[in-house]
XYZ file of C-alpha atoms in Angstrom:
371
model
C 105.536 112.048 73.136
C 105.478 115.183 75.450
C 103.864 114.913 78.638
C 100.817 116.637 79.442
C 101.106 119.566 82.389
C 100.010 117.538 85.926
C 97.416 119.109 87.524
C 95.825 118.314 91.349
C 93.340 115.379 92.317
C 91.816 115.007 95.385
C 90.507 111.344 96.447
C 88.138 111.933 99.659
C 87.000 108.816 101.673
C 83.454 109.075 103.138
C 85.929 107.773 106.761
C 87.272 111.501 106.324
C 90.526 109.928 104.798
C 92.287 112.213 102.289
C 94.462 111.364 99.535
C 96.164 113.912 97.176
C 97.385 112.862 93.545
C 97.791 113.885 90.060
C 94.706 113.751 87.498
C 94.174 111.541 84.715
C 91.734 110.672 82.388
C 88.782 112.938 82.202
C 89.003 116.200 84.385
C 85.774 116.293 86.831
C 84.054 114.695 89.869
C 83.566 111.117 90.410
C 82.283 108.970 92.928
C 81.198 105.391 94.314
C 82.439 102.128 96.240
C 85.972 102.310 96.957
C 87.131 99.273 95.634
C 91.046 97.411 94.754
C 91.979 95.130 92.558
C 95.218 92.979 93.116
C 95.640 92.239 89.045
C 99.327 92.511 87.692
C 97.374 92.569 84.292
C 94.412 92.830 82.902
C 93.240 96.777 83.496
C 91.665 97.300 80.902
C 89.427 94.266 80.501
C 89.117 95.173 84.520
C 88.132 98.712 83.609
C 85.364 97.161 81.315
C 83.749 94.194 83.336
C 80.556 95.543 84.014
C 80.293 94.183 87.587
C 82.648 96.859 88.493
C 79.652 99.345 87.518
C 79.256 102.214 90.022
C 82.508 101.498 91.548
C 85.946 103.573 91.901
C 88.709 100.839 91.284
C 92.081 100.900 92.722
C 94.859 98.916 90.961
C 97.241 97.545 94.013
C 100.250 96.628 91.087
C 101.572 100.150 90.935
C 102.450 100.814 86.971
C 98.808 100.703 85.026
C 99.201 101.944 81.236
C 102.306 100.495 80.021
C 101.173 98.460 77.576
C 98.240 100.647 75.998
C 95.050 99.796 74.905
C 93.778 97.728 72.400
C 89.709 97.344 71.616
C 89.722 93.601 71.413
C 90.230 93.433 74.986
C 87.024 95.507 76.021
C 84.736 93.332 77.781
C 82.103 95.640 77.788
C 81.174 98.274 75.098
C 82.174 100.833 77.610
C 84.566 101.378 80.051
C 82.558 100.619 83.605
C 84.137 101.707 86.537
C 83.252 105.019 87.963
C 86.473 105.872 88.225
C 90.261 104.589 88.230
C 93.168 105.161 91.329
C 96.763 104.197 90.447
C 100.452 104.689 92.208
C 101.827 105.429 88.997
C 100.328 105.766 85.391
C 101.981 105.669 82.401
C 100.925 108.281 79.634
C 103.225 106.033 77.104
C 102.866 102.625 76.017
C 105.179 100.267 75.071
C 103.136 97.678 73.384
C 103.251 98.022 69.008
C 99.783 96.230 68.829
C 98.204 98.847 71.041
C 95.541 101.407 69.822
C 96.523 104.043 71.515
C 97.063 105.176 75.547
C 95.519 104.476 78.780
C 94.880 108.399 79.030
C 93.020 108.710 75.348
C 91.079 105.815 75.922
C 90.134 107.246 79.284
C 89.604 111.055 77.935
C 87.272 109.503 75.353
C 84.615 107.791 77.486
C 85.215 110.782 79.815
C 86.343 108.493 82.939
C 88.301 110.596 85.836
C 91.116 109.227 87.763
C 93.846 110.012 89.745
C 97.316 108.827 90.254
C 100.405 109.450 92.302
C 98.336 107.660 95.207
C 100.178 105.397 97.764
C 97.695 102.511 97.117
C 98.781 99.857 99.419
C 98.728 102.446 102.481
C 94.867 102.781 101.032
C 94.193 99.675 100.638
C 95.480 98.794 104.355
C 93.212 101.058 105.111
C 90.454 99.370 103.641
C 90.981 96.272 104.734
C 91.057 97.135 108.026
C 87.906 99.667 107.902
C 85.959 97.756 105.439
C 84.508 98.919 101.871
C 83.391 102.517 102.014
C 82.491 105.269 99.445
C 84.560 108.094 98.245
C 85.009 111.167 95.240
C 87.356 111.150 92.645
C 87.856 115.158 91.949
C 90.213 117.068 89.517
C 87.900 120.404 89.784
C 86.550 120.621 93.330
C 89.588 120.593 95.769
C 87.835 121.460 98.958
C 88.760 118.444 100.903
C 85.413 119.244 103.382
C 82.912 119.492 100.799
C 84.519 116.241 99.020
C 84.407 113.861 102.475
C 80.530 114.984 102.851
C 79.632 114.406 98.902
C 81.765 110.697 99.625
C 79.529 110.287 103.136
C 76.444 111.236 100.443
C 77.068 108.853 97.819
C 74.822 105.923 97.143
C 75.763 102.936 99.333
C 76.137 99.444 97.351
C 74.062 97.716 99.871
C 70.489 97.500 98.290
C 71.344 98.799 95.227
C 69.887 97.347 91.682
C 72.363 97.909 89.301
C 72.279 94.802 86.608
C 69.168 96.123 84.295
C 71.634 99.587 84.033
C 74.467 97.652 82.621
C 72.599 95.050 80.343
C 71.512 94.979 76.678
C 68.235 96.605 75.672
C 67.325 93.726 73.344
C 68.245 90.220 72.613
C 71.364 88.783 70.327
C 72.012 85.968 68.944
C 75.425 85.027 68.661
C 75.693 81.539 66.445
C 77.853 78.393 67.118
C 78.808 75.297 65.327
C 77.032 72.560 67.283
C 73.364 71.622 67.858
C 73.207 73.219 71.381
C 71.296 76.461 72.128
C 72.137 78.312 75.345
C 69.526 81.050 76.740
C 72.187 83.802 77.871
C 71.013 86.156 80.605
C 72.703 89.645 80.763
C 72.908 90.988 83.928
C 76.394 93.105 82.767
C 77.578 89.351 80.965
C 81.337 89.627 80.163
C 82.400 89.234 76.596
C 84.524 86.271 77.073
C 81.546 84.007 78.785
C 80.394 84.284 75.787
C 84.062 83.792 73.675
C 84.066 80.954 76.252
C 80.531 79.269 74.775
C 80.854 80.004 71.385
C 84.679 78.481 71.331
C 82.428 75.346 72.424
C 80.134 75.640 69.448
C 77.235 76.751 71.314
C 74.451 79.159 69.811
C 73.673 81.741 72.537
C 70.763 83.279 72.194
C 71.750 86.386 75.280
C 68.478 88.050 76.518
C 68.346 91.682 78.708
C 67.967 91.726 82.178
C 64.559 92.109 81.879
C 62.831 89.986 79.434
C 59.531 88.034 79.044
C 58.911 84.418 80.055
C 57.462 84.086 76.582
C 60.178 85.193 74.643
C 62.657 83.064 77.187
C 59.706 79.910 75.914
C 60.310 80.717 72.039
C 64.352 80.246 72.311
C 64.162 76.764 73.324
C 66.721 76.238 75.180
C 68.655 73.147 75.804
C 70.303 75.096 78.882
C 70.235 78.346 80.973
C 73.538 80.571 81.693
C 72.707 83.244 84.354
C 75.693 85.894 84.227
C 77.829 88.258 86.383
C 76.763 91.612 87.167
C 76.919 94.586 89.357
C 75.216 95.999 92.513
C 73.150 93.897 95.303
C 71.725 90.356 94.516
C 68.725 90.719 96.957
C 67.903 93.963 94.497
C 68.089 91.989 91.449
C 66.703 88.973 92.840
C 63.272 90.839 92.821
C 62.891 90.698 89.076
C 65.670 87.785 87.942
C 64.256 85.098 90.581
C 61.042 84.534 87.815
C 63.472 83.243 85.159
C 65.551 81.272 87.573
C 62.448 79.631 88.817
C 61.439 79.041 84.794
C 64.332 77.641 84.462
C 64.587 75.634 86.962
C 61.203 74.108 85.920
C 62.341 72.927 82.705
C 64.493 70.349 83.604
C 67.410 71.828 81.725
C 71.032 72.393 82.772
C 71.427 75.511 84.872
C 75.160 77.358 84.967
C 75.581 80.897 87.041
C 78.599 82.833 87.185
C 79.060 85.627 90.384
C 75.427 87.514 90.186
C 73.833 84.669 88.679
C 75.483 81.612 91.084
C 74.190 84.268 93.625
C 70.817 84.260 91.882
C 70.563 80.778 91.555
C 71.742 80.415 95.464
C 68.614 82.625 96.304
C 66.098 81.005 94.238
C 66.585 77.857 96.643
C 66.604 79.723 100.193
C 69.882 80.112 100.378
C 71.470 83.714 102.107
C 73.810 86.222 99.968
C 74.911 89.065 102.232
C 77.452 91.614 101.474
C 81.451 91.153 102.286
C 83.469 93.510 104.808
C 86.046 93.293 102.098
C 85.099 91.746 98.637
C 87.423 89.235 96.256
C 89.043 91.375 93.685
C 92.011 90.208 91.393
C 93.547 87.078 89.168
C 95.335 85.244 92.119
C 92.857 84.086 94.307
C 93.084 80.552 95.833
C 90.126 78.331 95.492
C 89.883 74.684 96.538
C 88.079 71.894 94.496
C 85.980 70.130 97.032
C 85.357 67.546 94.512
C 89.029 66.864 93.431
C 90.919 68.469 96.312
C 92.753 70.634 93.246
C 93.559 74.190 94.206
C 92.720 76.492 91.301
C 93.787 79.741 90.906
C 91.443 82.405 89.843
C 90.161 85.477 88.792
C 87.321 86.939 91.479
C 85.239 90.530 91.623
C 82.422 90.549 94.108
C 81.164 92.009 97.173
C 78.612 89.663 97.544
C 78.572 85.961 99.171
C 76.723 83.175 99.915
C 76.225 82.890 103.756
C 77.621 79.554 104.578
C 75.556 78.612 107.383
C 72.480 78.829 104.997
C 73.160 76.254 102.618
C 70.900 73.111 103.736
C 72.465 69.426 102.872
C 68.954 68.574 100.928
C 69.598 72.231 98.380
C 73.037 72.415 97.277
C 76.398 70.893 98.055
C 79.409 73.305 98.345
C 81.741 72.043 95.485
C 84.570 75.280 96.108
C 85.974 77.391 98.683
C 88.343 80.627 98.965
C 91.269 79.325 100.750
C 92.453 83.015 101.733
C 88.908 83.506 104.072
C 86.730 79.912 103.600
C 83.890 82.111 102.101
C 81.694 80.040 99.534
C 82.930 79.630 95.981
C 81.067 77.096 94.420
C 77.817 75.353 94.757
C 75.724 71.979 93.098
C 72.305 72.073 93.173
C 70.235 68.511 94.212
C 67.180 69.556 93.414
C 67.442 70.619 89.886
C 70.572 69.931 87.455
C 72.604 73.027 88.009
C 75.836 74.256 89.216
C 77.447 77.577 90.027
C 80.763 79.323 91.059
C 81.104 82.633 92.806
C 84.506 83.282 90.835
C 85.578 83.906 86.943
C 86.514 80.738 85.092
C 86.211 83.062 81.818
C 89.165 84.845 83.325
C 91.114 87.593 80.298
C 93.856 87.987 80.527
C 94.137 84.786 83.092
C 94.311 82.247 84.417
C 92.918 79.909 82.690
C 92.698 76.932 85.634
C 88.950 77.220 86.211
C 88.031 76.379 82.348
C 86.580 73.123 82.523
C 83.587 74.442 84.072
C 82.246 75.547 80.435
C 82.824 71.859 79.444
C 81.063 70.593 82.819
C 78.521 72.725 81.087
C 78.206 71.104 78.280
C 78.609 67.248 79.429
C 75.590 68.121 81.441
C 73.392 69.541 77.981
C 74.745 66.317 76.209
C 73.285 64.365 78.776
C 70.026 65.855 78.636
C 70.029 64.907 75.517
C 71.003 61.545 75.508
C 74.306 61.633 73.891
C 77.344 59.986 75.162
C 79.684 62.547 77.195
């Protein structure tokens, strides 16, 4: 294939920094939380994840695109990011089971991008500076006007995003076994749910936003609170009713990123946001439990304060070994556990798995059948 004719990007930080690349994707202005992502794999179903919604993602492993794109790796039914940053993109693909490029897939869902950017000097940067926003533009190249519309931009910090992201009305999505899950969307990945269904669970997966009486109908034998995007506290205003239903059933209660932070809240327990966030498949995290070091897939810019979790409300079960943050929590005062990280992880890895079983042993048990 013939390449297309470069033409400039700009990438302005809201810190005055100024990048200059080549565009790809869709030609126009983005903008939002500068984030990176240390992945070697894995972009697109990164691109996808709707936690990443409202955020510009830089890729740290320099070649993104080689291997094309292929729709059974969407997580989402969109792509989510607000935008992409790359050190080098590839406008061919080497991969025969591919649907097509990186750059059509892109140009079709109209997501801008640049490339040609020295990432790890950026994300240096960021590391030592902290999260901040910046513009993604292929048609405005006035660096001034591009810092002030980064400086502008909406910050993270307060921000309600999940209701954006989720579905407008409830699915159910059948298994082979006797156990029904109620699902919460809050920007739920599609392979939480690959992950239940493989276990034969029906999941019935509600909105964001749904009724307390519709919840009551499902019958649930447990409650799985997902991931999702944007500030906890913010969601927490709306979400904390059907944790607190939940919790008040006496059912198992499971909560990936947003919803262990969700369930973390509904008990007193802090969630503040991260200088940096976790972002990538090769994160460290320690088994409390079984001493086992698992590695893992992370994205979030939220945490649970440490000092705020009280002996009597949870027990840390997991911790980041890169910073000590919080990664996993058991609740004593209702049966429910949660982890901070991805044990759903697509592409990989795959270490963090058994949580979905833990999951179940616990429904089986509420049940009175022998685990």
């Amino acid at each position: 294939m013939s390449l297309p004719k470069r033409k400039k990007a700009i990438l302005a930080l809201s810190d005055g920094t100024i990048a200059h690349g080549w565009a790809v994707g869709h030609e126009g202005i983005t903008g939002g939380e500068l984030c990176f992502n240390t992945s070697m794999t894995g972009y697109q179903e990164i691109f996808t994840d709707p936690s990443y919604h409202g955020q510009l993602m830089m890729m740290t492993y320099p070649h993104i695109g080689n291997y094309g794109t292929m729709s059974r790796d969407d997580e989402a039914r969109k792509v989510m990011v607000a935008g992409i940053i790359t050190r080098a993109f590839s406008h061919e693909f080497s991969n025969p089971m591919a649907d097509g490029s990186l750059q059509e897939y892109l140009e079709d869902q109209e997501v801008v991008g640049i490339s040609g950017v020295d990432t790890r000097k950026l994300v240096r940067h960021i590391r030592e500076k902290g999260v901040m926003n910046a513009v993604i533009s292929s048609t405005e190249l006035d660096e001034e006007k591009l810092v002030q519309m980064a400086k502008d931009w909406e910050d993270m910090t307060g921000l309600e995003l999940a209701s954006k992201v989720s579905r407008n009305e409830a699915q159910t999505v059948n298994g082979e076994s006797d156990f029904k899950i109620a699902a919460f969307d809050y920007g739920i990945k599609q392979n939480i749910i690959n992950s239940l269904n493989a276990r034969g669970c029906t999941l019935r997966v509600f909105p964001a936003k749904t009724s307390l009486e519709e919840i009551k109908d499902w019958d649930a034998d447990g409650f799985f609170f997902s991931n999702g995007p944007g500030d906890p506290n913010a969601t927490a205003e709306y979400a904390l009713e059907t944790v607190e239903y939940a919790k008040s059933t006496g059912k198992p209660l499971f909560g990936i990123c947003l919803g262990h932070q969700l369930m973390a809240l509904s008990e007193g327990i802090e969630v503040g946001k991260m200088f940096v966030g976790h972002r990538g498949a090769n994160h460290p995290v320690k088994n409390l439990r079984t001493g086992l070091v698992e590695i893992s897939t992370q994205n979030h810019g939220f945490a649970v304060t440490e000092g705020s979790v009280k002996d009597e409300v949870a027990e840390v079960t997991h911790i980041n070994l890169n910073d000590g943050t919080v990664e996993g929590l058991r609740f004593k005062n209702f049966p429910g556990f949660s982890v901070q990280y991805h044990p759903e992880a697509s592409p990989g890895p795959h270490d963090s798995a058994y949580l979905f079983d833990e999951f179940i042993d616990m429904m089986k048990e509420g049940k009175g059948i022998e685990v």
